[in-house]
Short mmCIF file of C-alpha atoms and ligand atoms in Angstrom, two decimals:
data_model
loop_
_atom_site.label_atom_id
_atom_site.label_comp_id
_atom_site.label_asym_id
_atom_site.label_seq_id
_atom_site.Cartn_x
_atom_site.Cartn_y
_atom_site.Cartn_z
CA MET A 1 0.00 0.00 0.00
CA THR A 2 1.38 3.43 -0.87
CA ALA A 3 2.06 5.94 1.89
CA LEU A 4 -0.74 8.16 0.55
CA GLY A 5 -3.17 5.25 0.35
CA LYS A 6 -2.36 4.32 3.92
CA LEU A 7 -2.87 7.92 5.02
CA ILE A 8 -6.23 8.20 3.29
CA ARG A 9 -7.48 4.97 4.84
CA THR A 10 -6.87 6.07 8.41
CA THR A 11 -9.76 6.85 10.73
CA THR A 12 -8.24 10.23 11.53
CA PHE A 13 -8.25 11.23 7.88
CA LYS A 14 -11.80 10.03 7.34
CA LEU A 15 -12.87 11.94 10.42
CA THR A 16 -11.11 15.02 9.09
CA LEU A 17 -13.04 14.69 5.81
CA VAL A 18 -16.34 14.37 7.64
CA TYR A 19 -15.60 17.46 9.74
CA LEU A 20 -14.44 19.29 6.64
CA THR A 21 -17.67 18.54 4.79
CA VAL A 22 -19.78 19.59 7.75
CA PHE A 23 -17.77 22.76 8.18
CA ALA A 24 -17.81 23.61 4.47
CA LEU A 25 -21.59 23.10 4.35
CA PHE A 26 -21.98 25.31 7.36
CA ALA A 27 -19.76 28.02 5.85
CA ALA A 28 -21.65 27.83 2.55
CA PHE A 29 -24.97 28.11 4.36
CA LEU A 30 -23.76 31.09 6.37
CA LEU A 31 -22.44 32.99 3.34
CA GLY A 32 -25.55 32.13 1.31
CA TYR A 33 -27.72 33.44 4.10
CA PHE A 34 -25.64 36.62 4.27
CA ALA A 35 -25.78 37.14 0.48
CA PHE A 36 -29.55 36.60 0.37
CA ASN A 37 -30.22 39.01 3.21
CA THR A 38 -28.00 41.85 1.95
CA ARG A 39 -29.79 41.58 -1.39
CA ARG A 40 -33.17 41.66 0.27
CA LEU A 41 -32.19 44.63 2.43
CA PHE A 42 -31.02 46.56 -0.64
CA THR A 43 -34.28 45.83 -2.47
CA GLU A 44 -36.34 46.83 0.55
CA GLN A 45 -34.51 50.14 0.88
CA ILE A 46 -34.95 50.89 -2.82
CA THR A 47 -38.67 50.13 -2.82
CA ALA A 48 -39.18 52.27 0.29
CA THR A 49 -37.50 55.35 -1.30
CA VAL A 50 -39.24 54.78 -4.63
CA ASP A 51 -42.62 54.54 -2.84
CA ALA A 52 -41.94 57.79 -1.03
CA GLU A 53 -40.97 59.47 -4.28
CA ILE A 54 -44.09 58.23 -6.03
CA SER A 55 -46.35 59.59 -3.35
CA GLY A 56 -44.54 62.95 -3.72
CA LEU A 57 -45.08 62.89 -7.48
CA VAL A 58 -48.74 61.99 -7.09
CA ASP A 59 -49.15 64.97 -4.79
CA GLN A 60 -47.58 67.19 -7.45
CA TYR A 61 -49.94 65.81 -10.08
CA ARG A 62 -52.95 66.40 -7.87
CA SER A 63 -52.03 69.98 -7.13
CA GLY A 64 -50.64 71.04 -10.52
CA GLY A 65 -51.77 68.43 -13.08
CA ILE A 66 -49.63 66.74 -15.70
CA ARG A 67 -47.67 69.92 -16.44
CA ARG A 68 -46.33 70.20 -12.97
CA LEU A 69 -45.58 66.49 -12.83
CA VAL A 70 -43.63 66.63 -16.08
CA LEU A 71 -41.66 69.65 -14.87
CA SER A 72 -40.86 67.98 -11.60
CA ILE A 73 -39.72 64.77 -13.29
CA ASP A 74 -37.66 66.70 -15.76
CA ARG A 75 -35.92 68.55 -12.95
CA ARG A 76 -35.31 65.42 -10.94
CA SER A 77 -33.93 63.40 -13.82
CA ARG A 78 -31.34 66.04 -14.59
CA GLN A 79 -29.82 65.99 -11.07
CA PRO A 80 -26.49 64.17 -10.88
CA GLY A 81 -26.77 60.58 -9.50
CA SER A 82 -30.55 60.79 -9.79
CA GLY A 83 -32.92 57.86 -9.83
CA LEU A 84 -34.70 56.68 -12.98
CA TYR A 85 -37.77 58.50 -14.25
CA LEU A 86 -40.05 58.36 -17.24
CA VAL A 87 -43.43 59.85 -17.95
CA THR A 88 -45.24 58.96 -21.17
CA THR A 89 -48.57 59.61 -22.81
CA ALA A 90 -51.17 56.84 -22.92
CA GLN A 91 -49.72 55.90 -26.33
CA GLY A 92 -46.27 55.44 -24.88
CA GLN A 93 -44.65 58.68 -26.09
CA ALA A 94 -42.03 59.94 -23.66
CA LEU A 95 -42.69 63.39 -22.17
CA ALA A 96 -39.89 63.60 -19.66
CA GLY A 97 -37.35 61.46 -17.82
CA ASN A 98 -33.87 60.04 -18.19
CA ILE A 99 -34.63 56.58 -19.58
CA GLY A 100 -33.70 56.14 -23.23
CA ALA A 101 -34.76 52.58 -23.88
CA LEU A 102 -36.86 49.94 -22.20
CA PRO A 103 -37.87 46.48 -23.38
CA THR A 104 -40.96 46.79 -25.56
CA GLY A 105 -44.29 46.71 -23.75
CA MET A 106 -42.59 47.29 -20.41
CA ILE A 107 -44.23 50.70 -19.87
CA ASN A 108 -47.70 49.20 -20.38
CA LYS A 109 -47.44 47.07 -17.26
CA THR A 110 -48.11 48.49 -13.81
CA GLY A 111 -46.59 47.72 -10.44
CA TRP A 112 -43.07 46.56 -9.50
CA ALA A 113 -40.66 44.96 -12.00
CA GLU A 114 -36.99 44.33 -12.58
CA THR A 115 -35.93 45.32 -16.06
CA GLU A 116 -33.06 46.27 -18.30
CA TYR A 117 -32.76 49.87 -19.45
CA ARG A 118 -30.44 52.37 -21.09
CA ARG A 119 -30.03 55.98 -20.00
CA ILE A 120 -31.03 58.67 -22.40
CA GLU A 121 -27.57 60.27 -22.33
CA ASP A 122 -25.72 57.11 -23.53
CA PRO A 123 -28.05 55.04 -25.68
CA GLN A 124 -25.21 52.87 -27.02
CA SER A 125 -24.01 51.54 -23.63
CA ILE A 126 -24.68 48.02 -22.41
CA PRO A 127 -28.07 47.78 -20.77
CA HIS A 128 -28.19 48.16 -16.96
CA GLN A 129 -30.45 46.39 -14.53
CA ALA A 130 -33.05 48.39 -12.62
CA ILE A 131 -35.96 47.95 -10.28
CA VAL A 132 -38.90 50.11 -11.30
CA SER A 133 -42.43 50.90 -10.23
CA ILE A 134 -44.89 51.89 -13.01
CA PHE A 135 -48.30 53.43 -12.46
CA GLN A 136 -50.99 55.02 -14.52
CA LEU A 137 -52.53 58.40 -13.87
CA PRO A 138 -56.30 58.85 -14.23
CA ASP A 139 -56.03 60.51 -17.65
CA GLY A 140 -53.89 57.73 -19.18
CA PHE A 141 -50.40 59.12 -18.53
CA ARG A 142 -47.88 56.59 -17.36
CA VAL A 143 -45.17 57.25 -14.82
CA LEU A 144 -42.11 55.11 -14.08
CA VAL A 145 -39.87 55.65 -11.05
CA GLY A 146 -36.94 53.34 -10.39
CA ARG A 147 -33.38 52.79 -9.19
CA ASP A 148 -30.35 51.30 -10.81
CA LEU A 149 -29.39 47.91 -9.32
CA GLU A 150 -25.68 48.19 -9.99
CA ASP A 151 -24.76 48.69 -6.29
CA ARG A 152 -26.86 45.79 -5.22
CA GLU A 153 -25.29 43.53 -7.85
CA ARG A 154 -21.81 44.70 -6.95
CA VAL A 155 -22.29 43.86 -3.25
CA HIS A 156 -23.81 40.54 -4.25
CA ASP A 157 -20.82 39.75 -6.44
CA ILE A 158 -18.40 40.62 -3.62
CA VAL A 159 -20.23 38.32 -1.22
CA ILE A 160 -20.32 35.47 -3.74
CA SER A 161 -16.63 35.75 -4.57
CA ALA A 162 -15.77 35.94 -0.83
CA ALA A 163 -17.82 32.80 -0.36
CA ARG A 164 -15.97 30.99 -3.14
CA TRP A 165 -12.58 31.98 -1.78
CA SER A 166 -13.29 31.17 1.80
CA LEU A 167 -14.79 27.83 0.81
CA ALA A 168 -11.69 27.01 -1.23
CA LEU A 169 -9.49 28.09 1.69
CA VAL A 170 -11.47 25.95 4.14
CA ILE A 171 -11.08 22.93 1.88
CA VAL A 172 -7.37 23.45 1.26
CA LEU A 173 -6.59 24.11 4.94
CA GLY A 174 -8.84 21.26 6.02
CA ILE A 175 -7.25 18.71 3.74
CA GLY A 176 -3.75 20.01 4.53
CA GLY A 177 -4.45 19.92 8.27
CA GLY A 178 -5.97 16.47 7.88
CA PHE A 179 -2.84 15.20 6.17
CA PHE A 180 -0.63 16.76 8.82
CA VAL A 181 -2.57 15.40 11.82
CA THR A 182 -3.03 12.00 10.20
CA ARG A 183 0.65 11.71 9.38
CA ARG A 184 1.59 12.45 12.97
CA VAL A 185 -0.88 9.90 14.34
CA LEU A 186 0.14 7.40 11.67
CA ASN A 187 3.82 7.78 12.54
CA ARG A 188 3.09 6.98 16.15
CA ILE A 189 0.83 4.06 15.30
CA ASP A 190 3.52 2.76 12.94
CA ALA A 191 6.09 2.92 15.73
CA MET A 192 3.69 1.00 17.98
CA THR A 193 3.00 -1.59 15.30
CA GLU A 194 6.73 -2.01 14.78
CA THR A 195 7.26 -2.61 18.51
CA ALA A 196 4.32 -5.00 18.65
CA ARG A 197 5.81 -6.98 15.76
CA ALA A 198 9.17 -7.17 17.55
CA ILE A 199 7.36 -8.47 20.64
CA VAL A 200 5.45 -11.04 18.60
CA GLU A 201 8.74 -12.16 17.14
CA GLY A 202 9.94 -12.97 20.65
CA ASP A 203 11.57 -9.85 22.04
CA MET A 204 9.52 -9.58 25.22
CA ALA A 205 11.71 -6.77 26.57
CA GLU A 206 10.46 -4.30 23.92
CA ARG A 207 8.10 -1.57 25.11
CA LEU A 208 5.78 0.73 23.18
CA PRO A 209 7.13 4.25 22.68
CA ILE A 210 5.54 7.04 24.76
CA ALA A 211 5.56 10.55 23.28
CA GLY A 212 5.08 12.19 26.68
CA THR A 213 2.11 14.29 25.59
CA GLY A 214 -0.26 12.47 27.91
CA ASP A 215 -2.81 12.02 25.11
CA GLU A 216 -5.00 8.97 24.49
CA LEU A 217 -2.26 7.20 22.50
CA ASP A 218 0.18 7.68 25.37
CA ARG A 219 -2.38 6.34 27.81
CA LEU A 220 -2.96 3.33 25.59
CA ALA A 221 0.78 2.72 25.25
CA GLU A 222 1.26 3.06 29.02
CA ASN A 223 -1.47 0.53 29.72
CA LEU A 224 -0.20 -1.88 27.09
CA ASN A 225 3.30 -1.55 28.53
CA ALA A 226 1.99 -2.33 32.00
CA MET A 227 0.24 -5.35 30.50
CA LEU A 228 3.45 -6.47 28.79
CA GLU A 229 5.33 -6.00 32.05
CA ARG A 230 2.83 -8.26 33.76
CA ILE A 231 2.89 -10.88 30.98
CA GLU A 232 6.66 -10.88 31.07
CA ALA A 233 6.69 -11.39 34.85
CA LEU A 234 4.12 -14.18 34.57
CA MET A 235 6.07 -15.88 31.81
CA ARG A 236 9.27 -15.64 33.78
CA GLY A 237 7.49 -17.16 36.79
CA LEU A 238 6.14 -19.95 34.62
CA LYS A 239 9.55 -20.64 33.18
CA GLU A 240 11.08 -20.73 36.64
CA VAL A 241 8.50 -23.17 37.92
CA SER A 242 8.95 -25.48 34.96
CA ASP A 243 12.75 -25.19 35.25
CA ASN A 244 12.57 -25.97 38.94
CA ILE A 245 10.32 -28.91 38.36
CA ALA A 246 12.62 -30.22 35.67
CA HIS A 247 15.76 -29.76 37.76
CA ASP A 248 14.69 -30.50 41.26
CA LEU A 249 11.97 -33.07 40.92
CA LYS A 250 13.88 -35.22 38.51
CA THR A 251 16.31 -36.46 41.16
CA PRO A 252 13.68 -37.61 43.70
CA LEU A 253 11.58 -39.13 40.92
CA THR A 254 14.56 -41.08 39.62
CA ARG A 255 15.34 -42.17 43.16
CA LEU A 256 11.76 -43.30 43.62
CA ARG A 257 11.87 -45.31 40.45
CA ASN A 258 15.23 -46.90 41.27
CA ARG A 259 14.05 -47.90 44.72
CA ALA A 260 10.97 -49.56 43.27
CA GLU A 261 13.10 -51.39 40.75
CA GLU A 262 15.53 -52.49 43.42
CA ALA A 263 12.69 -53.73 45.63
CA LEU A 264 11.31 -55.75 42.74
CA ARG A 265 14.70 -57.31 42.23
CA ARG A 266 15.70 -57.88 45.83
CA ALA A 267 12.58 -58.31 47.95
CA LYS A 268 11.89 -61.85 49.00
CA SER A 269 9.10 -61.76 51.51
CA GLU A 270 5.80 -59.95 51.64
CA GLY A 271 7.26 -57.85 54.46
CA ASP A 272 10.03 -56.60 52.15
CA TYR A 273 7.46 -55.59 49.54
CA ARG A 274 5.34 -53.87 52.14
CA ALA A 275 8.33 -51.90 53.44
CA ALA A 276 9.31 -50.89 49.88
CA LEU A 277 5.75 -49.76 49.11
CA GLU A 278 5.56 -47.76 52.34
CA ARG A 279 8.76 -45.93 51.45
CA THR A 280 7.42 -45.27 47.98
CA ILE A 281 4.27 -43.72 49.47
CA GLU A 282 6.36 -41.61 51.85
CA GLU A 283 8.54 -40.32 49.05
CA SER A 284 5.56 -39.65 46.83
CA ASP A 285 4.00 -37.63 49.67
CA ALA A 286 7.19 -35.60 49.97
CA LEU A 287 7.18 -35.06 46.20
CA MET A 288 3.59 -33.90 46.30
CA ARG A 289 4.40 -31.50 49.11
CA THR A 290 7.23 -30.05 47.04
CA PHE A 291 4.91 -29.74 44.05
CA ASN A 292 2.30 -27.95 46.13
CA ALA A 293 4.86 -25.60 47.62
CA LEU A 294 6.21 -24.74 44.15
CA LEU A 295 2.74 -24.09 42.80
CA MET A 296 1.85 -21.94 45.79
CA ILE A 297 5.01 -19.86 45.33
CA ALA A 298 4.17 -19.45 41.64
CA ARG A 299 0.65 -18.38 42.58
CA ALA A 300 1.93 -15.83 45.07
CA GLU A 301 4.50 -14.48 42.64
CA SER A 302 2.16 -14.21 39.71
CA GLY A 303 -0.11 -11.96 41.78
CA GLN A 304 -3.02 -14.21 40.90
CA ALA A 305 -3.64 -14.72 44.62
CA ARG A 306 -4.54 -11.04 44.87
CA GLU A 307 -8.04 -11.92 43.81
CA ASN A 308 -8.73 -13.74 47.07
CA MET A 309 -7.87 -10.94 49.42
CA THR A 310 -10.21 -10.27 52.33
CA GLU A 311 -10.30 -8.53 55.70
CA PHE A 312 -9.29 -10.85 58.52
CA ASP A 313 -7.79 -10.90 61.99
CA ALA A 314 -4.03 -11.60 61.95
CA ALA A 315 -4.08 -12.42 65.68
CA GLU A 316 -6.60 -15.15 64.98
CA VAL A 317 -4.35 -16.58 62.26
CA ALA A 318 -1.39 -16.65 64.69
CA ALA A 319 -3.52 -18.39 67.32
CA GLY A 320 -4.80 -20.90 64.75
CA VAL A 321 -1.31 -21.81 63.51
CA GLY A 322 -0.09 -22.09 67.12
CA GLU A 323 -2.90 -24.46 67.96
CA LEU A 324 -2.19 -26.55 64.87
CA TYR A 325 1.48 -27.04 65.77
CA GLU A 326 1.04 -27.49 69.51
CA PRO A 327 0.92 -31.34 69.38
CA LEU A 328 4.06 -31.50 67.19
CA ALA A 329 5.93 -29.10 69.46
CA GLU A 330 4.98 -31.14 72.49
CA GLU A 331 6.10 -34.31 70.78
CA ARG A 332 9.49 -32.70 70.19
CA GLY A 333 9.74 -31.58 73.81
CA LEU A 334 9.20 -27.91 73.06
CA THR A 335 6.98 -25.26 74.59
CA LEU A 336 4.93 -23.36 72.01
CA LYS A 337 3.79 -19.97 73.22
CA VAL A 338 1.27 -17.83 71.32
CA GLU A 339 1.14 -14.09 72.01
CA ALA A 340 -1.74 -12.46 70.19
CA PRO A 341 -3.54 -10.46 72.85
CA ARG A 342 -5.74 -8.25 70.70
CA ALA A 343 -7.51 -8.41 67.38
CA MET A 344 -5.52 -7.05 64.45
CA THR A 345 -7.57 -6.62 61.31
CA MET A 346 -5.70 -6.58 58.02
CA HIS A 347 -6.32 -7.02 54.30
CA GLY A 348 -4.73 -9.94 52.50
CA ASN A 349 -4.89 -13.54 51.37
CA ARG A 350 -5.63 -15.37 54.61
CA GLU A 351 -4.80 -18.83 53.30
CA LEU A 352 -1.36 -17.87 52.00
CA ILE A 353 -0.48 -15.85 55.10
CA SER A 354 -1.45 -18.82 57.32
CA GLN A 355 0.73 -21.11 55.20
CA ALA A 356 3.68 -18.70 55.38
CA LEU A 357 3.40 -18.46 59.16
CA ALA A 358 3.00 -22.25 59.42
CA ASN A 359 6.25 -22.68 57.45
CA LEU A 360 8.10 -20.48 59.95
CA VAL A 361 6.66 -22.37 62.93
CA ASP A 362 7.49 -25.66 61.21
CA ASN A 363 11.10 -24.53 60.79
CA ALA A 364 11.37 -23.34 64.38
CA ILE A 365 10.12 -26.70 65.68
CA LYS A 366 12.24 -28.67 63.22
CA TYR A 367 15.53 -26.86 63.74
CA ALA A 368 15.31 -25.62 67.34
CA ALA A 369 14.99 -29.12 68.82
CA PRO A 370 16.42 -31.61 66.40
CA ALA A 371 15.03 -35.06 66.87
CA GLY A 372 17.19 -37.17 69.09
CA ALA A 373 18.78 -34.27 70.94
CA PRO A 374 18.54 -34.84 74.68
CA PRO A 375 16.19 -32.27 76.25
CA GLY A 376 18.16 -29.88 78.46
CA ASP A 377 17.26 -28.47 81.86
CA SER A 378 14.87 -25.90 80.52
CA LYS A 379 12.50 -26.81 77.73
CA PRO A 380 13.40 -25.01 74.46
CA GLU A 381 10.75 -22.49 73.58
CA VAL A 382 9.12 -21.38 70.36
CA SER A 383 6.99 -18.26 70.40
CA VAL A 384 4.47 -17.13 67.82
CA SER A 385 3.19 -13.58 68.10
CA ALA A 386 1.11 -11.06 66.21
CA GLY A 387 2.05 -7.43 66.82
CA SER A 388 2.20 -4.16 64.96
CA GLU A 389 4.76 -1.56 63.95
CA GLY A 390 3.31 1.66 62.58
CA ASP A 391 0.82 0.68 59.92
CA ARG A 392 2.38 -2.77 59.52
CA VAL A 393 1.28 -6.02 61.04
CA LEU A 394 4.16 -8.18 62.31
CA LEU A 395 3.86 -11.95 62.52
CA VAL A 396 6.89 -13.14 64.50
CA VAL A 397 8.17 -16.65 65.11
CA ALA A 398 11.15 -16.91 67.47
CA ASP A 399 13.10 -19.92 68.65
CA ASN A 400 16.33 -20.41 70.53
CA GLY A 401 17.86 -23.15 68.43
CA PRO A 402 21.02 -22.86 66.33
CA GLY A 403 19.67 -19.95 64.20
CA ILE A 404 20.94 -19.01 60.75
CA PRO A 405 24.38 -17.40 60.40
CA GLU A 406 24.13 -13.84 59.10
CA ALA A 407 25.97 -14.70 55.89
CA ASP A 408 23.35 -17.33 54.97
CA ARG A 409 20.23 -15.26 55.70
CA GLY A 410 20.10 -13.88 52.20
CA ARG A 411 20.27 -17.15 50.36
CA VAL A 412 18.06 -19.35 52.58
CA VAL A 413 14.98 -17.60 51.14
CA GLU A 414 15.92 -18.78 47.65
CA ARG A 415 14.27 -21.89 46.33
CA PHE A 416 15.66 -25.30 47.31
CA VAL A 417 18.37 -23.80 49.51
CA ARG A 418 18.96 -25.83 52.69
CA LEU A 419 21.85 -25.28 55.08
CA GLU A 420 24.44 -27.93 55.78
CA GLY A 421 23.36 -28.76 59.33
CA SER A 422 19.70 -29.30 58.36
CA ARG A 423 20.05 -32.16 55.93
CA SER A 424 19.08 -34.66 58.64
CA GLN A 425 15.60 -33.06 58.78
CA PRO A 426 13.04 -33.71 56.09
CA GLY A 427 12.29 -30.76 53.81
CA SER A 428 12.84 -29.42 50.36
CA GLY A 429 14.05 -25.89 51.03
CA LEU A 430 10.89 -24.14 49.86
CA GLY A 431 9.33 -23.04 53.18
CA LEU A 432 11.10 -19.69 53.47
CA SER A 433 10.79 -19.01 49.71
CA LEU A 434 7.02 -19.24 50.04
CA ALA A 435 6.97 -17.03 53.15
CA ALA A 436 9.04 -14.41 51.30
CA ALA A 437 6.87 -14.62 48.16
CA VAL A 438 3.69 -14.20 50.23
CA ALA A 439 5.15 -11.19 52.02
CA ARG A 440 6.09 -9.61 48.68
CA LEU A 441 2.65 -10.33 47.26
CA HIS A 442 1.20 -8.18 50.06
CA GLY A 443 3.76 -5.42 49.60
CA GLY A 444 5.61 -6.51 52.75
CA GLU A 445 8.81 -8.40 53.53
CA LEU A 446 10.28 -11.40 55.36
CA ARG A 447 13.02 -10.48 57.85
CA LEU A 448 15.37 -12.99 59.44
CA GLU A 449 17.01 -11.74 62.63
CA ASP A 450 19.21 -13.05 65.39
CA ASN A 451 17.20 -14.08 68.48
CA LYS A 452 20.39 -14.54 70.55
CA PRO A 453 20.38 -17.49 70.49
CA GLY A 454 18.15 -18.78 67.75
CA LEU A 455 16.23 -17.30 64.86
CA LYS A 456 13.58 -14.63 64.83
CA ALA A 457 11.62 -14.74 61.58
CA ILE A 458 9.30 -11.78 60.97
CA ILE A 459 6.66 -11.39 58.30
CA ALA A 460 5.93 -7.64 58.08
CA LEU A 461 2.77 -6.81 56.09
CA PRO A 462 1.05 -3.49 55.38
CA ARG A 463 -2.29 -3.48 57.17
CA GLY A 464 -4.19 -2.29 54.09
CA GLY A 465 -2.79 -4.93 51.73
CA PRO A 466 -0.69 -4.31 48.61
CA VAL A 467 -0.84 -0.70 47.46
CA GLN A 468 0.77 -0.28 44.07
CA ARG A 469 0.63 -2.86 41.37
CA GLN A 470 3.60 -1.38 39.55
CA ASP A 471 5.92 -1.77 42.53
CA ASP A 472 4.83 -5.34 43.04
CA SER A 473 5.62 -6.37 39.52
CA GLU A 474 9.00 -4.64 39.89
CA GLU A 475 9.70 -6.74 42.94
CA VAL A 476 8.56 -9.93 41.29
CA ARG A 477 10.85 -9.09 38.43
CA ALA A 478 13.82 -8.46 40.72
CA GLU A 479 13.15 -11.79 42.36
CA GLY A 480 12.82 -13.46 38.98
CA ASP A 481 16.19 -12.10 37.93
CA SER A 482 17.95 -13.43 40.99
CA ALA A 483 16.29 -16.81 40.61
CA GLU A 484 17.43 -16.95 37.02
CA LYS A 485 20.99 -16.31 38.10
CA GLU A 486 20.70 -19.15 40.54
CA LEU A 487 19.71 -21.51 37.75
N1 LIG B 501 14.41 -21.71 62.67
C1 LIG B 501 15.48 -22.09 62.01
N2 LIG B 501 16.64 -22.39 62.67
C2 LIG B 501 17.71 -22.79 62.00
N3 LIG B 501 17.78 -22.91 60.66
C3 LIG B 501 16.71 -22.64 59.96
C4 LIG B 501 15.50 -22.23 60.58
N4 LIG B 501 14.58 -22.00 59.61
C5 LIG B 501 15.18 -22.29 58.44
N5 LIG B 501 16.44 -22.68 58.63
C6 LIG B 501 17.40 -23.03 57.58
O1 LIG B 501 16.95 -22.49 56.37
C7 LIG B 501 16.76 -23.52 55.40
C8 LIG B 501 15.63 -23.22 54.49
O2 LIG B 501 14.41 -23.31 55.18
P1 LIG B 501 13.09 -23.66 54.41
O3 LIG B 501 11.97 -23.59 55.35
O4 LIG B 501 13.08 -22.81 53.22
O5 LIG B 501 13.34 -25.13 53.94
P2 LIG B 501 13.22 -26.47 54.73
O6 LIG B 501 12.66 -26.22 56.08
O7 LIG B 501 14.58 -27.07 54.66
O8 LIG B 501 12.25 -27.32 53.85
P3 LIG B 501 10.65 -27.13 53.74
O9 LIG B 501 10.30 -25.95 54.56
O10 LIG B 501 10.43 -26.94 52.31
O11 LIG B 501 10.08 -28.40 54.25
C9 LIG B 501 16.57 -24.75 56.18
O12 LIG B 501 16.97 -25.90 55.49
C10 LIG B 501 17.49 -24.51 57.37
O13 LIG B 501 18.81 -24.83 57.05
MG1 LIG B 502 10.87 -25.18 56.29
#
């Protein structure tokens, strides 16, 4: 398609043409109206003066008869710039006046008429146009009084030519302006199309250009860019999850398969088979837990979980998690203390926040009193509390076990990271990743601090829930980048 063809097909250009037509019609109507009314005004003025003159002449005739009338007309028609006069006998013979020629039969009519005429002083000139009133006197004489229409025609011509010019100007400026505006819009749309094509071809990092004028195209580009940002973050999350599944679930799956094979080969009694099957079930359960944790992290990071946000009491969540883990803590010889004295309403995804807190409590129980360690004089303690700090809600889990060395606190929140000393405990290294992802989803953070001795894990969440979408996606992206490095 040629550049011109493309330009003409645009909506902007078509709109310009529509406006142009409407405007041109309006201008034509306005000038036509003006022309018609000036003409009418001229005619009205002429007829009024001619009427007045006629009544004057009739008065003269009444007081002094035809003689006086003829004298008066003769005098008037000799004055410079005078009107048009003619008085004839009943047979049409001119007695006085300044009209040399009239169309034949004209003088025999009565009343108003528009006619051509020639002045008596220049009978050879081109005929002029005049408006005349003709009347008959009682004894057959005919009188014509009129005015030349040259002025009226001249004004009319001026108006008509002004109309033509302004109409031409409107059309030229309109089409020119249309081309100009359309080209500008088209250039920007072309740039956007170009970017969109690059994105379709796989360059997800491309963004639509923004002119900075704040107009509707800029707003559209901004929104599309935000959408692309989101899609990119989601795709990165998806890729991470599938990469993680490929990398980290392959080993346990292979192990599972090898064990089953070995059992088939080696097992002799029914007891052996039973033991092998029980281990298989255990390992499958662990695999499923890992799967679920990965999916939950993906859900939290994609922001999809934002849809299920409600108002709830964080203190109640802390109490609920405490109650849930009480039997396990007791089994491990630990005291579990819950401190959530007053209600603390907040906005967020209750299910994910409960899971995040449960992961921290699970860690505290798991690592503060490792199985098999002889219980000391005082029972090790794990405390779960819900407090606040400014407009943030703090969910704190503290233990006095071995803690996490400061140097490792950054990396333990990454996926599948487990510290050396913890290998004896079951787990896949996803608990803290989920807690951190949930905190980020709500616009908050996961802090790991020294409890001297032990670990103090704090989930700090804004009471009102996540505020700005843009910031969240930035954070998800930052996290995505670091996770990619890890892979
Ligand atoms: N309270 C704690 N005390 C000491 N070390 C801890 C504590 N919490 C976490 N850690 C260390 O951080 C690592 C990561 O914890 P995370 O909860 O992410 O994984 P996990 O507990 O090993 O497995 P999962 O939670 O997926 O079952 C743990 O393996 C452990 O080394
Ligand atoms: Mg854990």
